[in-house]
Amino acid sequence: MRRDIFQAIADPTRRAIVMLLAVHAMTPNAMAEHFDTSRQAVSKHIHILLECDLLDQEQQGREIRYHLRADKMKQIEQWLEQFKALMAARFTQLDEVLAQLKSRTNTQTPTNPTTLTTITKARKT
Amino acid sequence: MRRDIFQAIADPTRRAIVMLLAVHAMTPNAMAEHFDTSRQAVSKHIHILLECDLLDQEQQGREIRYHLRADKMKQIEQWLEQFKALMAARFTQLDEVLAQLKSRTNTQTPTNPTTLTTITKARKT
DNA sequence: CACTTGCGCAATTGATCGGTTGCGCTTATA
DNA sequence: TATAAGCGCAACCGATCAATTGCGCAAGTG
């Protein structure tokens, strides 16, 4: 069950839930009222968000209030930062890497590209 | 075919492709060499990224160089900004909305919540 | 002109997704 | 105590996904 935050926010309903919980904690029923889906459907989305550690439970009698762990959202930001760094480096520092990769289009020289591979989290050999 | 950028970057391979193309344009084969998947698999991911207008084609003889449309990445940033705005407003300006939502837990008053609903892009009635 | 290379397209398959339905447990309420 | 409300769990279903395989076409190369 390889579930990351990017998969979590891939679904529009889940993004909406995140937004709702950004305002304040909520019960599943309260969330469900905001959409035209069933409570169970919402509950499933909650489960997925829980798997990503994006939510916290708070039992209150027979109700459960779900809190958003806003700090986890930083994962997205971090990825975006990495991306921006690559874009910025594109014309400056990483000219070498660029050159290497350019000449590499048909050859196999996993020297500097390895760095990039690490960044991109590719599962290369 | 409801395909948005969030779905595009939900897949780790596609995120890696985005990172690769952030450095410079590439042919499908060049990309495929970075992963341990087939060219066709990569090609499919490219297709998905194309659907999201995240890529540009540049035919060069029998090769096709794919360029990243970096500007499209702003969509993610924008969503994150919206999220952050909600988080920031949580304790300040949107106290009213918060109150409304609170009292609304069981009733149906689509007045102010509509604003939020719009933000969260929920498909409510 | 044969042959290889780079690529897209189509069909197939197993896995996962998003949703519904039905059930049962626990906690409130009349 | 009987009833209702809030919720999770499990089974099921149609749709989509990711990847493979096989094919055909256009562009280079001997």
Tab-separated table of C-alpha atoms (C1' of nucleotides) in Angstrom:
chain	number	residue	atom	x	y	z
A	1	MET	CA	0.000	0.000	0.000
A	2	ARG	CA	2.422	2.586	-1.277
A	3	ARG	CA	0.419	5.676	-0.377
A	4	ASP	CA	2.001	9.099	-0.467
A	5	ILE	CA	0.622	12.581	-0.036
A	6	PHE	CA	0.569	13.199	-3.770
A	7	GLN	CA	-1.785	10.318	-4.196
A	8	ALA	CA	-3.811	11.662	-1.309
A	9	ILE	CA	-4.425	15.002	-2.965
A	10	ALA	CA	-4.916	13.513	-6.401
A	11	ASP	CA	-8.621	13.182	-5.742
A	12	PRO	CA	-10.685	16.395	-5.853
A	13	THR	CA	-12.919	15.273	-3.015
A	14	ARG	CA	-9.906	14.670	-0.820
A	15	ARG	CA	-8.493	18.062	-1.719
A	16	ALA	CA	-11.820	19.535	-0.700
A	17	ILE	CA	-11.706	17.658	2.588
A	18	VAL	CA	-8.242	19.032	3.246
A	19	MET	CA	-9.574	22.506	2.613
A	20	LEU	CA	-12.511	21.952	4.923
A	21	LEU	CA	-10.289	20.675	7.678
A	22	ALA	CA	-7.925	23.557	7.124
A	23	VAL	CA	-10.683	25.741	8.490
A	24	HIS	CA	-11.471	23.536	11.451
A	25	ALA	CA	-11.770	19.959	12.594
A	26	MET	CA	-14.869	18.071	11.564
A	27	THR	CA	-16.787	14.868	11.919
A	28	PRO	CA	-17.268	12.596	8.893
A	29	ASN	CA	-20.948	13.473	8.748
A	30	ALA	CA	-20.204	17.172	8.724
A	31	MET	CA	-17.812	16.675	5.837
A	32	ALA	CA	-20.218	14.506	3.914
A	33	GLU	CA	-22.793	17.256	4.010
A	34	HIS	CA	-20.492	19.373	1.891
A	35	PHE	CA	-20.499	16.911	-0.944
A	36	ASP	CA	-23.118	14.915	-2.720
A	37	THR	CA	-21.587	11.628	-1.766
A	38	SER	CA	-22.432	9.228	0.990
A	39	ARG	CA	-20.882	9.292	4.427
A	40	GLN	CA	-19.132	6.016	3.666
A	41	ALA	CA	-17.496	7.414	0.578
A	42	VAL	CA	-16.165	10.315	2.622
A	43	SER	CA	-15.116	7.878	5.290
A	44	LYS	CA	-13.022	6.046	2.750
A	45	HIS	CA	-11.290	9.234	1.752
A	46	ILE	CA	-10.659	9.963	5.406
A	47	HIS	CA	-9.100	6.562	5.727
A	48	ILE	CA	-6.732	7.282	2.876
A	49	LEU	CA	-5.800	10.642	4.350
A	50	LEU	CA	-5.194	8.884	7.655
A	51	GLU	CA	-2.851	6.464	5.951
A	52	CYS	CA	-0.785	9.418	4.821
A	53	ASP	CA	-0.662	10.755	8.379
A	54	LEU	CA	-2.474	13.781	7.113
A	55	LEU	CA	-5.220	13.517	9.717
A	56	ASP	CA	-5.560	13.141	13.457
A	57	GLN	CA	-8.508	11.578	15.248
A	58	GLU	CA	-10.152	13.030	18.305
A	59	GLN	CA	-12.877	10.904	19.788
A	60	GLN	CA	-15.668	12.898	21.431
A	61	GLY	CA	-18.340	10.629	22.726
A	62	ARG	CA	-19.789	8.877	19.726
A	63	GLU	CA	-18.411	11.487	17.396
A	64	ILE	CA	-14.942	11.601	15.905
A	65	ARG	CA	-13.429	14.907	15.003
A	66	TYR	CA	-10.728	14.769	12.362
A	67	HIS	CA	-7.971	17.327	12.535
A	68	LEU	CA	-5.688	18.208	9.672
A	69	ARG	CA	-1.987	17.783	10.303
A	70	ALA	CA	-1.111	20.870	8.341
A	71	ASP	CA	2.593	20.318	8.792
A	72	LYS	CA	2.418	17.291	6.521
A	73	MET	CA	1.465	19.526	3.662
A	74	LYS	CA	5.039	20.678	3.618
A	75	GLN	CA	5.920	17.543	1.713
A	76	ILE	CA	4.268	19.043	-1.313
A	77	GLU	CA	6.008	22.318	-0.791
A	78	GLN	CA	9.329	20.586	-0.471
A	79	TRP	CA	8.840	18.772	-3.703
A	80	LEU	CA	7.906	22.012	-5.390
A	81	GLU	CA	11.043	23.581	-3.984
A	82	GLN	CA	13.156	20.789	-5.395
A	83	PHE	CA	11.494	21.297	-8.709
A	84	LYS	CA	12.082	25.031	-8.639
A	85	ALA	CA	15.683	24.467	-7.673
A	86	LEU	CA	16.158	22.289	-10.720
A	87	MET	CA	14.506	24.881	-12.907
A	88	ALA	CA	16.681	27.620	-11.490
A	89	ALA	CA	19.818	25.571	-11.829
A	90	ARG	CA	18.913	24.844	-15.391
A	91	PHE	CA	20.689	27.914	-16.710
A	92	THR	CA	23.239	28.402	-14.006
A	93	GLN	CA	25.094	25.956	-11.821
A	94	LEU	CA	24.056	22.685	-13.345
A	95	ASP	CA	25.324	23.470	-16.793
A	96	GLU	CA	27.676	20.573	-16.396
A	97	VAL	CA	24.946	18.143	-15.581
A	98	LEU	CA	23.021	19.497	-18.477
A	99	ALA	CA	25.962	18.980	-20.777
A	100	GLN	CA	26.530	15.508	-19.450
A	101	LEU	CA	22.951	14.585	-19.958
A	102	LYS	CA	22.988	16.099	-23.400
A	103	SER	CA	25.915	14.041	-24.549
A	104	ARG	CA	24.365	11.119	-22.759
A	105	THR	CA	21.230	11.004	-24.853
A	106	ASN	CA	22.412	7.792	-26.425
A	107	THR	CA	25.266	6.608	-24.260
A	108	GLN	CA	25.189	5.300	-20.727
A	109	THR	CA	27.223	7.387	-18.285
A	110	PRO	CA	25.571	7.194	-14.881
A	111	THR	CA	27.983	9.597	-13.231
A	112	ASN	CA	26.340	12.916	-12.595
A	113	PRO	CA	22.877	11.816	-13.678
A	114	THR	CA	22.852	9.619	-10.625
A	115	THR	CA	22.493	12.744	-8.554
A	116	LEU	CA	19.509	13.752	-10.533
A	117	THR	CA	18.121	10.262	-10.350
A	118	THR	CA	18.319	10.455	-6.596
A	119	ILE	CA	16.492	13.728	-6.552
A	120	THR	CA	13.760	12.484	-8.770
A	121	LYS	CA	13.449	9.333	-6.701
A	122	ALA	CA	13.542	7.209	-9.810
A	123	ARG	CA	13.991	3.532	-9.231
A	124	LYS	CA	16.898	3.114	-11.576
A	125	THR	CA	19.452	0.322	-11.458
B	1	MET	CA	-11.323	11.918	-18.795
B	2	ARG	CA	-11.115	14.168	-15.807
B	3	ARG	CA	-7.378	14.656	-15.748
B	4	ASP	CA	-5.826	17.392	-13.668
B	5	ILE	CA	-2.289	18.206	-12.704
B	6	PHE	CA	-2.721	16.648	-9.283
B	7	GLN	CA	-3.475	13.348	-10.847
B	8	ALA	CA	-0.525	13.867	-13.157
B	9	ILE	CA	1.948	14.171	-10.325
B	10	ALA	CA	0.307	11.464	-8.253
B	11	ASP	CA	2.486	8.878	-9.906
B	12	PRO	CA	6.122	8.757	-8.750
B	13	THR	CA	7.391	7.969	-12.233
B	14	ARG	CA	5.605	10.995	-13.610
B	15	ARG	CA	7.049	13.171	-10.875
B	16	ALA	CA	10.458	11.873	-11.850
B	17	ILE	CA	9.777	12.689	-15.484
B	18	VAL	CA	8.805	16.211	-14.517
B	19	MET	CA	12.064	16.535	-12.627
B	20	LEU	CA	14.046	15.224	-15.569
B	21	LEU	CA	12.373	17.616	-17.951
B	22	ALA	CA	12.900	20.433	-15.504
B	23	VAL	CA	16.572	20.094	-16.288
B	24	HIS	CA	16.123	19.932	-20.034
B	25	ALA	CA	13.962	18.569	-22.800
B	26	MET	CA	14.248	14.898	-23.587
B	27	THR	CA	13.170	12.161	-25.918
B	28	PRO	CA	11.050	9.290	-24.607
B	29	ASN	CA	13.946	6.891	-24.949
B	30	ALA	CA	16.236	9.143	-22.971
B	31	MET	CA	13.658	9.288	-20.196
B	32	ALA	CA	13.098	5.567	-20.227
B	33	GLU	CA	16.794	4.979	-19.627
B	34	HIS	CA	16.403	6.645	-16.266
B	35	PHE	CA	13.888	4.109	-15.068
B	36	ASP	CA	13.592	0.406	-15.195
B	37	THR	CA	10.402	0.444	-17.171
B	38	SER	CA	9.815	0.011	-20.836
B	39	ARG	CA	9.749	2.859	-23.305
B	40	GLN	CA	6.069	2.274	-23.843
B	41	ALA	CA	5.332	2.671	-20.173
B	42	VAL	CA	7.131	5.999	-20.166
B	43	SER	CA	5.355	6.931	-23.339
B	44	LYS	CA	2.044	6.421	-21.606
B	45	HIS	CA	3.083	8.670	-18.779
B	46	ILE	CA	4.128	11.263	-21.324
B	47	HIS	CA	0.722	11.001	-22.866
B	48	ILE	CA	-0.923	11.686	-19.541
B	49	LEU	CA	1.334	14.657	-18.928
B	50	LEU	CA	0.456	15.894	-22.395
B	51	GLU	CA	-3.215	15.683	-21.568
B	52	CYS	CA	-2.583	18.027	-18.674
B	53	ASP	CA	-0.803	20.472	-20.989
B	54	LEU	CA	2.267	19.929	-18.896
B	55	LEU	CA	4.418	19.027	-21.883
B	56	ASP	CA	5.268	20.425	-25.279
B	57	GLN	CA	6.377	18.405	-28.260
B	58	GLU	CA	9.235	19.353	-30.528
B	59	GLN	CA	9.721	17.080	-33.474
B	60	GLN	CA	13.327	16.728	-34.582
B	61	GLY	CA	13.638	14.332	-37.424
B	62	ARG	CA	12.423	11.022	-36.120
B	63	GLU	CA	13.006	12.073	-32.554
B	64	ILE	CA	10.584	13.959	-30.373
B	65	ARG	CA	11.870	16.166	-27.643
B	66	TYR	CA	9.433	16.828	-24.852
B	67	HIS	CA	9.647	20.127	-23.061
B	68	LEU	CA	8.177	20.844	-19.680
B	69	ARG	CA	5.712	23.676	-19.499
B	70	ALA	CA	6.986	24.823	-16.166
B	71	ASP	CA	4.366	27.528	-15.883
B	72	LYS	CA	1.676	24.896	-15.476
B	73	MET	CA	3.236	23.840	-12.232
B	74	LYS	CA	1.855	27.002	-10.772
B	75	GLN	CA	-1.483	25.298	-10.463
B	76	ILE	CA	-0.079	23.295	-7.592
B	77	GLU	CA	1.414	26.351	-6.048
B	78	GLN	CA	-1.871	28.175	-6.331
B	79	TRP	CA	-3.715	25.414	-4.605
B	80	LEU	CA	-1.129	25.419	-1.850
B	81	GLU	CA	-1.562	29.160	-1.523
B	82	GLN	CA	-5.300	28.765	-1.168
B	83	PHE	CA	-4.706	26.178	1.470
B	84	LYS	CA	-2.296	28.369	3.347
B	85	ALA	CA	-4.707	31.252	3.135
B	86	LEU	CA	-7.384	29.141	4.759
B	87	MET	CA	-4.991	28.077	7.453
B	88	ALA	CA	-3.967	31.646	8.112
B	89	ALA	CA	-7.541	32.873	8.127
B	90	ARG	CA	-8.423	30.121	10.524
B	91	PHE	CA	-7.785	32.249	13.559
B	92	THR	CA	-8.390	35.661	12.079
B	93	GLN	CA	-10.710	36.946	9.406
B	94	LEU	CA	-12.795	33.889	8.700
B	95	ASP	CA	-14.107	33.541	12.196
B	96	GLU	CA	-17.536	34.210	10.806
B	97	VAL	CA	-17.329	31.468	8.262
B	98	LEU	CA	-16.053	29.227	10.948
B	99	ALA	CA	-18.980	30.090	13.168
B	100	GLN	CA	-21.414	29.619	10.334
B	101	LEU	CA	-20.008	26.255	9.554
B	102	LYS	CA	-20.099	25.323	13.175
B	103	SER	CA	-23.776	26.127	13.573
B	104	ARG	CA	-24.389	24.500	10.259
B	105	THR	CA	-23.211	21.083	11.301
B	106	ASN	CA	-26.702	19.708	11.024
B	107	THR	CA	-28.723	22.299	9.178
B	108	GLN	CA	-28.517	23.295	5.554
B	109	THR	CA	-27.677	26.956	5.058
B	110	PRO	CA	-25.707	27.355	1.870
B	111	THR	CA	-24.940	31.017	2.395
B	112	ASN	CA	-21.368	31.601	3.427
B	113	PRO	CA	-20.331	27.996	3.155
B	114	THR	CA	-20.841	28.408	-0.557
B	115	THR	CA	-17.736	30.541	-0.610
B	116	LEU	CA	-15.768	27.813	0.987
B	117	THR	CA	-17.343	25.253	-1.234
B	118	THR	CA	-16.220	27.233	-4.227
B	119	ILE	CA	-12.718	27.395	-2.912
B	120	THR	CA	-12.579	23.728	-2.235
B	121	LYS	CA	-14.079	22.966	-5.620
B	122	ALA	CA	-16.520	20.562	-4.066
B	123	ARG	CA	-19.342	19.467	-6.302
B	124	LYS	CA	-22.118	20.350	-3.934
B	125	THR	CA	-25.681	21.136	-4.922
C	1	DC	C1'	17.031	-0.155	-51.514
C	2	DA	C1'	17.186	-3.146	-47.398
C	3	DC	C1'	17.736	-2.367	-42.489
C	4	DT	C1'	17.704	-0.232	-38.203
C	5	DT	C1'	16.005	3.212	-34.986
C	6	DG	C1'	12.590	6.177	-32.626
C	7	DC	C1'	8.170	6.557	-31.862
C	8	DG	C1'	2.904	6.197	-31.503
C	9	DC	C1'	-1.224	3.311	-31.396
C	10	DA	C1'	-4.166	-0.605	-29.985
C	11	DA	C1'	-5.331	-4.589	-27.375
C	12	DT	C1'	-4.782	-7.055	-23.158
C	13	DT	C1'	-4.236	-7.967	-18.160
C	14	DG	C1'	-3.962	-7.568	-13.237
C	15	DA	C1'	-4.296	-4.077	-9.748
C	16	DT	C1'	-6.273	-0.212	-7.697
C	17	DC	C1'	-9.910	3.371	-7.186
C	18	DG	C1'	-14.148	5.495	-5.897
C	19	DG	C1'	-18.499	4.449	-4.687
C	20	DT	C1'	-22.619	1.773	-2.766
C	21	DT	C1'	-24.860	-1.409	0.336
C	22	DG	C1'	-25.344	-3.982	4.434
C	23	DC	C1'	-23.915	-5.002	8.987
C	24	DG	C1'	-22.580	-4.319	13.789
C	25	DC	C1'	-20.728	-1.711	17.551
C	26	DT	C1'	-20.878	2.105	20.710
C	27	DT	C1'	-22.907	6.259	22.567
C	28	DA	C1'	-26.476	9.266	23.321
C	29	DT	C1'	-31.683	10.117	24.062
C	30	DA	C1'	-36.773	9.466	25.033
D	1	DT	C1'	-34.673	-0.009	28.456
D	2	DA	C1'	-35.979	0.604	23.667
D	3	DT	C1'	-34.667	3.610	19.961
D	4	DA	C1'	-31.938	6.533	17.272
D	5	DA	C1'	-27.510	8.540	15.870
D	6	DG	C1'	-22.461	8.382	14.566
D	7	DC	C1'	-19.190	5.695	12.950
D	8	DG	C1'	-16.081	1.763	11.156
D	9	DC	C1'	-15.592	-2.559	8.620
D	10	DA	C1'	-16.288	-5.777	4.831
D	11	DA	C1'	-18.035	-7.205	0.485
D	12	DC	C1'	-19.046	-6.002	-3.933
D	13	DC	C1'	-19.004	-3.480	-8.642
D	14	DG	C1'	-17.857	-0.720	-12.565
D	15	DA	C1'	-14.226	2.324	-14.037
D	16	DT	C1'	-9.668	3.577	-14.439
D	17	DC	C1'	-4.621	2.697	-14.057
D	18	DA	C1'	-0.029	1.084	-14.995
D	19	DA	C1'	2.412	-1.894	-17.535
D	20	DT	C1'	3.288	-5.395	-21.287
D	21	DT	C1'	3.138	-7.001	-25.931
D	22	DG	C1'	2.692	-6.615	-30.709
D	23	DC	C1'	2.185	-3.851	-34.604
D	24	DG	C1'	2.965	-0.213	-38.127
D	25	DC	C1'	4.941	3.996	-39.776
D	26	DA	C1'	8.308	7.524	-40.679
D	27	DA	C1'	13.092	8.923	-40.552
D	28	DG	C1'	17.784	8.039	-40.754
D	29	DT	C1'	21.879	4.660	-42.279
D	30	DG	C1'	24.630	0.986	-44.624
